[in-house]
Amino acid sequence: MQIKDLFFVFTTVIICLLNYLVFPDNTEILDDLLPNFLFFTFPLYFIGLSLDYEKVFPWMYRLSLVTIAAFTVYKLFISTPMTDTQSIYQGDMWGAYNILPHVCVAALAMLKKPGFINIASSVLGILMLSFLGSRGPLLCVVMAIVFYLIFYKKYKKPFLAYSLIVLGGASLMMGIDFIMSLLYIISQKTGLSIRIFDKFFEGSLSNSSSRDVIASRLFERISENPVFGYGLFSDRMALDTYAHHIVIELWHSFGVLFGTAVFVGMIVVLLRAAKVVKKTDEYALLFIPLLFAGFIKLFLSNSFLEEIYLYWLLGIAVNFIRSSKKII
C-alpha cells in the first residue's frame, strides 16, 4: 500500500461524510446505506490491491467451477420451483448476477483451454443464466466472450480464426429459434424462468422495461441541478430505486462535472490495466470477468455504491498497473 492509497481512502471518507452537511435531507438514507459502502463494499479495493494473483487465481478458478455446480444443484433439486408469475415476469436477477463472474471465468477458461470440465462448467453456467430470466447477466457473458476472442485470444492464424468465429455466430443465429424453443421447454419443465424465452418470441427481448422511465425522471432532476447533484443514494430518495446506469447515478449524485470526472478516472485506470493484462493470459481470465461483472453490468443494473466487484476490479487494475514491469 502506498501513500496515494491512504489519500484515496481519506478523500473517499471525507466525500461521504460531507454528504451529511451538504445534503441534510439525505441523512436517513445515508445512515441506512453508507456504512455498508464504507465497511463492506469499498474495502474490496484493498483486497484487489494486495493479492498475488499468480498464486490466488488457480483457487479462484476452482471456486468458480464449484460455485456453478453447487448453484445448479441447488436450483434444480433443492430450491422451491418458481411460480408462473415468477417464471414469466420476475426470474431470479439476484442469483443471476451473483453467479455471473463465475460463469465468465469458466467460459473464458474454456476458450483458453478446451477440456471436458471447462466446457461442461461454462455450458452449464450459461444455461443457468438463461434459465434465471435476467437478460443483463446473459448479455454480459456474451460480451465478455466476444471481447476475449477479439482482443485477448492469441491465434496462430488470425484470419482463419476470425472467419470461424463469424461463421459460428452466423450458424448460431440461423438456428436461434430452435435453440430458444428447446431451452423454453427445458426451463419450464425444471421449474425455472421462461422470461427470456417469452420475451424473445414476443419480440420484446431488447425492451428496457422501466429503465427508460427511471432515466428520464433522473435526467429531469439532473438538468435542474447539474452542478452539485443531489448527493449519495439520492436516486433512491427520488424514485425509491437506483438509477440502473452508472453515469446517470454519478451525475445525479455528484453533478455532471464531478460525476464525469469520477467516471473518466475509472475508465483511465481500467484501460491502462487492460493494456497491461494483454501481456499475460492468466490475468486476463480474471480481469475480463470482473470487468463485465463489476463495471459493464453497472450500465444495466446495480449501483456503484453497492457493487463489490467494481472495487475489487479497480484494486486489481491498480495492482496490475503497478506490477506491469514484472508482468511484461
XYZ file of C-alpha atoms in Angstrom:
328
model
C 0.000 0.000 0.000
C 1.277 3.444 -0.925
C 0.663 6.969 0.359
C -1.643 7.628 -2.574
C -3.856 4.735 -1.395
C -4.212 6.317 2.028
C -5.051 9.614 0.320
C -7.674 7.778 -1.743
C -9.246 6.377 1.432
C -9.151 9.739 3.186
C -10.726 11.536 0.204
C -13.472 8.933 -0.162
C -14.385 9.041 3.523
C -14.403 12.864 3.550
C -16.677 12.992 0.494
C -19.055 10.522 2.134
C -19.177 12.442 5.403
C -19.596 15.796 3.647
C -22.871 14.459 2.261
C -24.344 14.819 5.759
C -23.517 18.529 5.740
C -24.286 19.391 2.119
C -27.380 17.197 1.733
C -29.037 17.014 5.179
C -32.288 15.723 3.640
C -30.443 12.508 2.794
C -29.459 11.793 6.396
C -31.849 8.903 6.906
C -30.813 7.001 3.795
C -27.146 7.770 4.430
C -27.465 6.276 7.914
C -29.078 3.225 6.376
C -26.793 2.565 3.392
C -23.488 4.400 3.818
C -21.993 2.070 6.493
C -22.381 -0.877 4.103
C -20.430 1.027 1.445
C -17.648 2.188 3.778
C -17.139 -1.053 5.717
C -18.072 -3.775 3.221
C -18.097 -2.590 -0.403
C -15.280 -0.040 -0.598
C -12.656 -2.166 1.290
C -12.710 -4.673 -1.588
C -10.441 -2.211 -3.393
C -7.661 -3.073 -0.959
C -8.274 -6.807 -1.334
C -7.798 -6.374 -5.073
C -4.726 -4.252 -4.484
C -2.953 -6.663 -2.149
C -3.444 -10.168 -3.560
C -0.806 -12.097 -5.514
C -2.943 -13.303 -8.404
C -0.371 -15.707 -9.803
C -0.872 -17.734 -6.623
C -4.519 -16.932 -5.952
C -6.071 -17.273 -9.418
C -5.942 -21.125 -9.619
C -8.001 -21.266 -6.424
C -10.415 -18.640 -7.724
C -10.839 -20.650 -10.909
C -11.633 -23.813 -8.937
C -14.031 -21.845 -6.748
C -15.915 -20.692 -9.850
C -16.332 -24.259 -11.095
C -17.564 -25.434 -7.681
C -19.927 -22.453 -7.397
C -21.535 -23.168 -10.787
C -22.023 -26.846 -9.902
C -23.388 -26.107 -6.428
C -25.713 -23.364 -7.698
C -27.100 -25.684 -10.392
C -27.763 -28.482 -7.889
C -29.467 -26.024 -5.550
C -31.704 -24.565 -8.254
C -32.670 -27.894 -9.803
C -33.078 -30.116 -6.751
C -33.322 -28.071 -3.547
C -34.946 -24.673 -4.083
C -38.682 -24.206 -4.493
C -39.787 -24.108 -8.161
C -40.829 -20.682 -9.412
C -44.496 -19.826 -9.606
C -45.939 -18.922 -13.006
C -45.733 -15.220 -12.114
C -42.102 -15.513 -11.016
C -41.198 -17.585 -14.066
C -42.735 -15.231 -16.623
C -42.304 -11.776 -15.079
C -39.604 -11.848 -12.369
C -36.982 -14.568 -12.663
C -34.033 -14.572 -10.278
C -31.939 -11.485 -11.033
C -30.095 -11.687 -7.701
C -28.927 -15.238 -8.372
C -28.032 -14.471 -11.988
C -25.804 -11.508 -11.166
C -24.113 -13.346 -8.308
C -23.180 -16.314 -10.470
C -22.208 -14.069 -13.410
C -18.461 -13.652 -12.626
C -18.080 -17.397 -12.084
C -19.714 -18.176 -15.431
C -17.438 -15.625 -17.130
C -14.352 -17.252 -15.592
C -15.461 -20.725 -16.729
C -16.345 -19.534 -20.235
C -13.005 -17.799 -20.792
C -11.102 -20.747 -19.301
C -12.891 -22.957 -21.824
C -11.835 -20.675 -24.691
C -8.228 -20.671 -23.479
C -8.012 -24.396 -22.823
C -10.953 -26.520 -24.003
C -11.494 -29.600 -21.901
C -14.402 -31.587 -20.514
C -14.576 -29.783 -17.166
C -14.213 -26.312 -18.660
C -16.725 -26.993 -21.441
C -19.246 -28.613 -19.081
C -18.947 -25.814 -16.492
C -19.237 -22.981 -18.994
C -22.172 -24.516 -20.863
C -23.925 -25.328 -17.597
C -23.325 -21.809 -16.301
C -24.619 -20.127 -19.452
C -27.690 -22.358 -19.451
C -28.393 -21.500 -15.825
C -28.151 -17.787 -16.620
C -30.663 -18.357 -19.418
C -33.000 -20.161 -17.035
C -32.904 -17.415 -14.384
C -34.785 -14.924 -16.543
C -32.472 -11.913 -16.317
C -31.173 -10.593 -19.642
C -28.353 -8.430 -18.278
C -26.106 -11.221 -16.912
C -26.524 -13.276 -20.075
C -25.606 -10.256 -22.211
C -22.540 -9.608 -20.037
C -21.280 -13.170 -20.545
C -21.763 -12.954 -24.307
C -19.929 -9.602 -24.441
C -17.098 -10.953 -22.260
C -16.651 -13.916 -24.612
C -16.631 -11.715 -27.718
C -14.266 -9.231 -26.044
C -11.836 -12.005 -25.138
C -11.954 -13.629 -28.577
C -11.328 -10.355 -30.404
C -8.817 -8.582 -28.162
C -7.089 -11.191 -25.970
C -7.177 -14.630 -27.547
C -3.913 -15.417 -29.335
C -4.263 -17.134 -32.711
C -1.670 -18.787 -34.915
C -3.818 -17.983 -37.966
C -5.896 -14.902 -37.074
C -7.775 -14.637 -40.377
C -8.923 -18.259 -40.201
C -9.853 -17.893 -36.535
C -11.919 -14.741 -37.063
C -13.611 -16.335 -40.083
C -14.608 -19.327 -37.963
C -15.915 -17.026 -35.222
C -18.088 -15.153 -37.717
C -19.260 -18.427 -39.287
C -20.074 -19.859 -35.860
C -22.012 -16.750 -34.888
C -23.956 -16.822 -38.151
C -24.789 -20.513 -37.694
C -25.975 -19.837 -34.165
C -28.267 -17.050 -35.351
C -29.711 -19.264 -38.075
C -30.712 -21.878 -35.505
C -31.704 -19.465 -32.742
C -35.440 -20.159 -32.979
C -34.950 -23.892 -32.493
C -32.458 -23.348 -29.647
C -34.745 -20.925 -27.824
C -37.741 -23.280 -28.240
C -35.743 -26.176 -26.763
C -34.489 -24.069 -23.848
C -38.018 -22.798 -23.217
C -39.248 -26.368 -22.765
C -36.328 -27.346 -20.523
C -36.702 -24.261 -18.341
C -40.434 -24.803 -17.980
C -40.017 -28.455 -17.001
C -37.333 -27.690 -14.399
C -39.413 -25.011 -12.663
C -37.126 -22.135 -13.613
C -37.788 -18.903 -15.520
C -39.094 -18.717 -19.094
C -38.919 -14.904 -19.051
C -36.045 -14.545 -21.549
C -37.566 -17.020 -23.992
C -41.015 -15.473 -23.625
C -39.617 -12.045 -24.477
C -37.686 -13.498 -27.406
C -40.780 -14.963 -29.046
C -42.762 -11.791 -28.305
C -40.043 -9.716 -29.970
C -39.537 -7.667 -26.803
C -36.145 -9.035 -25.758
C -34.465 -5.647 -26.212
C -37.158 -3.662 -24.393
C -35.695 -1.770 -21.449
C -38.623 -2.393 -19.103
C -38.880 0.581 -16.737
C -35.257 1.737 -17.156
C -36.163 4.401 -19.721
C -38.700 5.872 -17.305
C -36.126 5.890 -14.491
C -33.508 7.533 -16.720
C -35.954 10.164 -17.974
C -37.023 11.213 -14.481
C -33.432 11.376 -13.216
C -32.317 13.398 -16.253
C -35.036 15.925 -15.439
C -33.654 16.292 -11.918
C -30.048 16.488 -13.186
C -30.988 19.283 -15.600
C -32.434 21.225 -12.658
C -29.225 20.924 -10.618
C -26.354 19.920 -12.939
C -23.532 21.451 -10.890
C -23.764 19.843 -7.461
C -26.185 16.941 -7.920
C -28.252 15.594 -5.052
C -25.818 13.514 -3.008
C -25.068 9.843 -2.469
C -28.052 7.478 -2.700
C -30.244 10.392 -3.798
C -31.704 8.415 -6.686
C -33.303 6.127 -4.080
C -34.799 9.188 -2.396
C -36.237 10.436 -5.690
C -37.553 7.176 -7.159
C -37.340 4.550 -4.415
C -34.901 2.620 -6.641
C -31.388 3.072 -8.013
C -30.545 4.586 -11.395
C -29.624 1.309 -13.186
C -26.898 3.239 -15.049
C -23.548 4.237 -13.555
C -23.164 7.529 -15.457
C -26.675 8.713 -14.583
C -26.123 7.750 -10.956
C -22.792 9.595 -10.819
C -24.324 12.737 -12.359
C -27.299 12.603 -10.007
C -25.026 12.078 -7.013
C -22.153 14.491 -7.771
C -23.297 16.753 -10.593
C -22.303 16.494 -14.233
C -18.750 17.864 -13.924
C -17.522 15.924 -10.884
C -19.562 12.840 -11.798
C -17.959 12.787 -15.245
C -14.513 13.227 -13.689
C -15.059 10.179 -11.453
C -16.261 8.118 -14.409
C -13.352 9.166 -16.628
C -10.952 8.309 -13.791
C -12.366 4.772 -13.668
C -12.087 4.428 -17.448
C -8.449 5.560 -17.479
C -7.482 3.062 -14.760
C -9.323 0.196 -16.477
C -7.864 0.979 -19.921
C -4.332 1.111 -18.525
C -4.878 -2.186 -16.750
C -6.420 -3.759 -19.872
C -3.271 -2.885 -21.808
C -1.058 -4.471 -19.164
C -3.257 -7.553 -18.800
C -2.995 -8.213 -22.533
C 0.570 -9.356 -21.894
C -0.463 -12.386 -19.850
C -3.404 -14.683 -20.499
C -3.871 -15.830 -16.908
C -4.547 -12.321 -15.645
C -6.989 -11.745 -18.497
C -9.091 -14.676 -17.270
C -9.653 -12.797 -14.021
C -9.675 -9.189 -15.233
C -12.208 -9.643 -18.053
C -14.853 -11.463 -15.945
C -14.647 -8.758 -13.282
C -14.659 -6.032 -15.944
C -18.035 -7.235 -17.192
C -19.449 -8.468 -13.871
C -18.317 -5.426 -11.879
C -18.257 -2.496 -14.311
C -20.131 -3.134 -17.568
C -23.104 -4.519 -15.618
C -23.480 -1.101 -13.968
C -24.858 0.217 -17.255
C -27.705 -2.275 -16.823
C -28.227 -2.855 -13.116
C -26.998 -2.294 -9.549
C -25.209 0.751 -8.145
C -21.581 1.865 -7.998
C -22.163 2.290 -4.247
C -23.159 -1.346 -3.747
C -21.196 -3.305 -6.359
C -18.370 -5.097 -4.524
C -16.885 -6.446 -7.769
C -16.337 -2.886 -9.012
C -13.965 -2.050 -6.171
C -12.234 -5.403 -6.347
C -11.792 -4.771 -10.088
C -10.349 -1.291 -9.507
C -7.961 -2.698 -6.890
C -6.862 -5.432 -9.269
C -6.424 -2.871 -12.054
C -4.126 -0.693 -9.931
C -2.319 -3.835 -8.744
C -1.629 -4.899 -12.335
C -0.556 -1.407 -13.398
C 1.934 -1.135 -10.537
C 3.355 -4.587 -11.218
C 3.429 -4.110 -15.001
C 7.221 -4.282 -15.203
C 7.138 -7.755 -13.648
C 4.303 -8.854 -15.932
C 5.971 -7.597 -19.107
